[in-house]
GROMACS .gro file of C-alpha atoms in nm:
model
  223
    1UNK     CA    1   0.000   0.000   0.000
    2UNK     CA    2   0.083   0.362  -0.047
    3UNK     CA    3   0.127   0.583   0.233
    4UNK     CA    4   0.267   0.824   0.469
    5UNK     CA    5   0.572   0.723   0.655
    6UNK     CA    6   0.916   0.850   0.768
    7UNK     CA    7   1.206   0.947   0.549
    8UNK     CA    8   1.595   0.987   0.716
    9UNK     CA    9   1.889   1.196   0.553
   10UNK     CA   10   2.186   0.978   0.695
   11UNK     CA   11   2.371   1.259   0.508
   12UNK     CA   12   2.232   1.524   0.783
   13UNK     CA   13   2.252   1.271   1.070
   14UNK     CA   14   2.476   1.349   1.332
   15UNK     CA   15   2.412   1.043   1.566
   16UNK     CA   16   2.232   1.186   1.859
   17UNK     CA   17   1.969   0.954   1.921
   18UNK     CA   18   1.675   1.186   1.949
   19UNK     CA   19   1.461   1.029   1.708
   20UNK     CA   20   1.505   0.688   1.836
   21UNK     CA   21   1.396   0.838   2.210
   22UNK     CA   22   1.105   1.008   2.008
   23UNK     CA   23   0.965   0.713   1.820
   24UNK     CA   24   0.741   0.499   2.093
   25UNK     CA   25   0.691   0.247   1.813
   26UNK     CA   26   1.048   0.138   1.814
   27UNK     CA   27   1.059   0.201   1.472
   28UNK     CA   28   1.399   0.379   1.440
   29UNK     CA   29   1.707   0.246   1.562
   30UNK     CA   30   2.101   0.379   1.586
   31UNK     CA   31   2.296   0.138   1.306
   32UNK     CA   32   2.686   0.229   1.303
   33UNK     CA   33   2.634   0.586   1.437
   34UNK     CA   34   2.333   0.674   1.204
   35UNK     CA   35   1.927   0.683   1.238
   36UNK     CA   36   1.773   0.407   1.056
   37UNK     CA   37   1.419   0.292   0.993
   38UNK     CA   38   1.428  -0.038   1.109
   39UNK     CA   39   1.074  -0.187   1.001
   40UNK     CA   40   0.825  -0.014   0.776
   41UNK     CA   41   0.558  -0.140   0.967
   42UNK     CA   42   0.649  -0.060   1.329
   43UNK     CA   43   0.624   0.362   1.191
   44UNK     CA   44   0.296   0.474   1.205
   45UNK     CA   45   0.300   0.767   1.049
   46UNK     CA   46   0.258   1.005   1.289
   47UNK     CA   47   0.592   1.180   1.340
   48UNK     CA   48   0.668   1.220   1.705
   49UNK     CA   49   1.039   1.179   1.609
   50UNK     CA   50   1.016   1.492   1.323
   51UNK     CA   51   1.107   1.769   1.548
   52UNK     CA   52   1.276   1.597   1.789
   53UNK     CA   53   1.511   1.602   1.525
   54UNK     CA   54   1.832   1.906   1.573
   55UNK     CA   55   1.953   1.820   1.210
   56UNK     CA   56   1.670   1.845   1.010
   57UNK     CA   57   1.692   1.477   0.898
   58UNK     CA   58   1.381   1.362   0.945
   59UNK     CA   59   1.039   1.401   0.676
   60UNK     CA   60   0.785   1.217   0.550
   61UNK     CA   61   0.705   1.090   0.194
   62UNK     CA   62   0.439   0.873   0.068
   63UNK     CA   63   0.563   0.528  -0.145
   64UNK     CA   64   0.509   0.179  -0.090
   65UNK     CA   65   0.533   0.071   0.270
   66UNK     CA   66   0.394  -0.209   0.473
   67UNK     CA   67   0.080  -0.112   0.700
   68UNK     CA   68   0.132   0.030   1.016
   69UNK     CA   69   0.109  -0.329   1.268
   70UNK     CA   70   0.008  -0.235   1.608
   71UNK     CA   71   0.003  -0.567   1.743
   72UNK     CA   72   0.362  -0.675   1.624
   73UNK     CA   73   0.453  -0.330   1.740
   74UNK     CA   74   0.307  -0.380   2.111
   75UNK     CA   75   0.497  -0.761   2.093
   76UNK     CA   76   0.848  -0.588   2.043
   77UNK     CA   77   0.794  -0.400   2.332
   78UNK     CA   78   0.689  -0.704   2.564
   79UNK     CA   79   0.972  -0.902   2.462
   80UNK     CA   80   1.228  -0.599   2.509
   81UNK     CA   81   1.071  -0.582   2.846
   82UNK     CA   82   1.066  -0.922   2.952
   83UNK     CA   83   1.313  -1.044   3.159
   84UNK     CA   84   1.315  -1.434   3.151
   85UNK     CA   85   1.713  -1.484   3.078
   86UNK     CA   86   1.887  -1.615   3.427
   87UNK     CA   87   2.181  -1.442   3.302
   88UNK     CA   88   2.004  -1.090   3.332
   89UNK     CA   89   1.890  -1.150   3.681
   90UNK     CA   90   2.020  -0.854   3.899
   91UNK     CA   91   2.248  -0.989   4.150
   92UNK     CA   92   2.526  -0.818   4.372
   93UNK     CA   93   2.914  -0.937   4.350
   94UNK     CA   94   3.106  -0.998   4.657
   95UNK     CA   95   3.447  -0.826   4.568
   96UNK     CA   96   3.737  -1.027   4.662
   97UNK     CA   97   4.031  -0.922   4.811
   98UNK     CA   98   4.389  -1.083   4.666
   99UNK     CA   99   4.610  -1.277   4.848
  100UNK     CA  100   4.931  -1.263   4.596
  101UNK     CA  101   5.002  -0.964   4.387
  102UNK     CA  102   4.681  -1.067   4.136
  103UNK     CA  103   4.478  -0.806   4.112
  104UNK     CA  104   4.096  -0.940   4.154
  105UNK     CA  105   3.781  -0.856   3.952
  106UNK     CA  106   3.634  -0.534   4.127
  107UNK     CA  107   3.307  -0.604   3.993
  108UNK     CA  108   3.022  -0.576   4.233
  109UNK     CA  109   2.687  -0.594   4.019
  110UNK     CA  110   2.522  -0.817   3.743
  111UNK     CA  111   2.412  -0.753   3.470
  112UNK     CA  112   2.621  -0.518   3.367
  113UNK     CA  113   2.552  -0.449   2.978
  114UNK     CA  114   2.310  -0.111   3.001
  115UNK     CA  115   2.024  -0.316   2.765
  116UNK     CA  116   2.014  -0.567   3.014
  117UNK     CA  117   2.068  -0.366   3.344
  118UNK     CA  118   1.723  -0.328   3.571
  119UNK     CA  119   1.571  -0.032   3.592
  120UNK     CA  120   1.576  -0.078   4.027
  121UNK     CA  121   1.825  -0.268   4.208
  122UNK     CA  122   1.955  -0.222   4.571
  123UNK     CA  123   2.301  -0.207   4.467
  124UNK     CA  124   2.163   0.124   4.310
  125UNK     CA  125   2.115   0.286   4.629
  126UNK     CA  126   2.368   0.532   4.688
  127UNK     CA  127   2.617   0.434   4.430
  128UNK     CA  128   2.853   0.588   4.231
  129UNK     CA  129   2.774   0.483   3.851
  130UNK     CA  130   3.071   0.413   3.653
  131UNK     CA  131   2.923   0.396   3.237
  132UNK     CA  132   3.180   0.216   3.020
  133UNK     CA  133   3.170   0.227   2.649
  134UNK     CA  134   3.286  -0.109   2.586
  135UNK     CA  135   3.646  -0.050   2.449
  136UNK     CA  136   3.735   0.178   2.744
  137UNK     CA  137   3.815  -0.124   2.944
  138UNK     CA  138   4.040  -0.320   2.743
  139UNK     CA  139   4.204   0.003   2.647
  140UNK     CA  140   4.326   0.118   2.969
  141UNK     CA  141   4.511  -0.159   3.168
  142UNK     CA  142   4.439  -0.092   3.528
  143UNK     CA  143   4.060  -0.045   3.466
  144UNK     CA  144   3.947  -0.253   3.735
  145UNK     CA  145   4.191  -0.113   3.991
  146UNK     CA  146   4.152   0.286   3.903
  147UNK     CA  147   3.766   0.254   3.759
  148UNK     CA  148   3.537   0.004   3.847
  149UNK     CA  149   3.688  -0.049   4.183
  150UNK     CA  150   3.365   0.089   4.459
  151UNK     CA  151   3.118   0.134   4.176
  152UNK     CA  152   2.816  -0.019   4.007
  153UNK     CA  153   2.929  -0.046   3.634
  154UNK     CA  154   2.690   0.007   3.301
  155UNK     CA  155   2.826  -0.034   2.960
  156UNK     CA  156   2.735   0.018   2.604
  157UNK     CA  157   2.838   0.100   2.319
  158UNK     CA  158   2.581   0.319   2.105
  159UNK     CA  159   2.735   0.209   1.746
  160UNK     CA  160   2.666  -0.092   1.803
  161UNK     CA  161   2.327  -0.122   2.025
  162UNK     CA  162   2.033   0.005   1.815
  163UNK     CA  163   1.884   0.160   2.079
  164UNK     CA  164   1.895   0.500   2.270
  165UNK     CA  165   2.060   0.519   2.571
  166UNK     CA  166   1.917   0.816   2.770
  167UNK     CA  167   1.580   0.691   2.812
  168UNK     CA  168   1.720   0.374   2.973
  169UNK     CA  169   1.971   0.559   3.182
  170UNK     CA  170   1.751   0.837   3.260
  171UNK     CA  171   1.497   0.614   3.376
  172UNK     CA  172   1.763   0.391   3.644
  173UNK     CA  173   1.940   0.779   3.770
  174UNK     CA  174   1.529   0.886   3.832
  175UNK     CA  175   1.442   0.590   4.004
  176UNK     CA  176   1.753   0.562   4.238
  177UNK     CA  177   2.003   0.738   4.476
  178UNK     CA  178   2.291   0.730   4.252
  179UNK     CA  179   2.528   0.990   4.431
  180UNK     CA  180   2.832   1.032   4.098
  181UNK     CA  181   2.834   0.910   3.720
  182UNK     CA  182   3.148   0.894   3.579
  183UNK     CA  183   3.188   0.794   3.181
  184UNK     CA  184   3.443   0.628   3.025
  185UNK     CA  185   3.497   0.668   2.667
  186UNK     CA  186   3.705   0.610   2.366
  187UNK     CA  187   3.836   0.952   2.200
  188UNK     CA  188   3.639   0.791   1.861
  189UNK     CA  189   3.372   1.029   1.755
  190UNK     CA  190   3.106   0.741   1.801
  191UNK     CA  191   3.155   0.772   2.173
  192UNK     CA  192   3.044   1.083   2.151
  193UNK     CA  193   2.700   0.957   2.110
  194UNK     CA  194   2.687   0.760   2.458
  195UNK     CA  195   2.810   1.074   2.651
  196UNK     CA  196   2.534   1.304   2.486
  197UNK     CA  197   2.273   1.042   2.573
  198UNK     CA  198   2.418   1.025   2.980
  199UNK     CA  199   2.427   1.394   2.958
  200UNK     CA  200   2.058   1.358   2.831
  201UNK     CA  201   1.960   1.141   3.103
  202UNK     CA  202   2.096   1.336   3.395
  203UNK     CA  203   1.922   1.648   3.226
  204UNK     CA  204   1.547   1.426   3.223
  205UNK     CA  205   1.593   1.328   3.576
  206UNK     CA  206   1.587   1.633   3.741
  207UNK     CA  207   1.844   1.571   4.004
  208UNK     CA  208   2.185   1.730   4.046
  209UNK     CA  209   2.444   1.483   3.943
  210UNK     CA  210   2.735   1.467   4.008
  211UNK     CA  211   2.935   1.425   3.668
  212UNK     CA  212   3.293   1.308   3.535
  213UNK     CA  213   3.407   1.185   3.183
  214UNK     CA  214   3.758   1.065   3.134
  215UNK     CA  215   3.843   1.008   2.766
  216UNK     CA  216   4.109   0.770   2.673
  217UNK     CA  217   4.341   0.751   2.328
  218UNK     CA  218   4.358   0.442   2.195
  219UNK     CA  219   4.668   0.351   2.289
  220UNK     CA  220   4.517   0.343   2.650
  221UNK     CA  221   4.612   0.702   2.761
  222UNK     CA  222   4.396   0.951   2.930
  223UNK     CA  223   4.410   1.253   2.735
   0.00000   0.00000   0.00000
């Protein structure tokens, strides 16, 4: 059928993710740094993502699309939210200390991947958030020791997750005591895109913050 749907300039894209936060359909996704419409019939043609867009990349045209399909729509967003995976159970990590010289995993929560994470958990209460992109901590060597060590750790990476960040982020700093964030990114411009979306989410959740980003080089310096 013909009809009215969405139309994005990757040309004009710049990454941000506010279209993806703006489409309640799930329509639009983040694919290697750029907005993409993901299924023709998950947009229904309304446009909540058009000026939520900063770069003017966003419009509508009328061709050949599948029909708008609320029920496979409302189906995606019960399995997103479904948490049936024993491996994404929220559970705290005792941290143990070394005997030898070994330095031990400092990790003290599960899950940590920011898809996965819970939106409440009572390792949340008054804890300093440590957000990771990915690469940050194989880059630097002593991440564990100098990073993760007394925090509850998130990570991501938004070239690679089609999804937007700052509602998921904003939605765990609202619900919970979190006293710091700190960020940890790559000096790649795709990191960029996770540190707008934090900055996003600690706008949305109307608390002050605490906030820290240390950049490394990838050659595992901070710069």
């Amino acid at each position: 059928m013909v009809r009215r749907i969405v139309e994005i300039d990757e040309g004009k894209c710049n990454g941000c993710g506010a279209c993806v936060h703006a489409c309640h359909e799930g329509a639009i996704a983040l694919v290697d740094g750029k907005a993409k419409l993901m299924r023709d019939d998950y947009c229904d043609g309304f446009g909540d993502c058009l000026p939520n867009c900063p770069m003017g990349a966003i419009s509508f045209v009328e061709r050949e699309a599948a029909a708008y399909d609320e029920a496979a729509v409302k189906a995606n967003k019960a399995a997103k939210n479904a948490d049936g995976c024993p491996g994404s159970r929220p559970a705290r990590i005792q941290v143990k200390k070394a005997d030898t010289g070994d330095c031990p995993s400092q990790l003290q929560n599960w899950p940590v991947q920011i898809r996965l994470a819970p939106i409440r958990a009572e390792y949340f209460s008054g804890a300093d958030l440590l957000v990771a992109a990915d690469c940050s901590a194989y880059a630097y060597g002593n991440f564990h020791r100098d990073f993760i060590s007394g925090k509850v750790v998130l990570v991501g990476c938004p070239k690679l997750d089609p999804v937007d960040y700052a509602e998921k982020l904003g939605e765990i700093l609202a619900a919970n005591d979190i006293k710091s964030v700190t960020l940890t990114r790559m000096q790649v411009p795709c990191c960029g895109g996770l540190e707008m979306a934090l900055k996003r989410a600690i706008a949305a959740c109307g608390k002050r913050i605490p906030f820290k980003v240390v950049t490394f080089s990838n050659d595992g310096k901070i710069l």
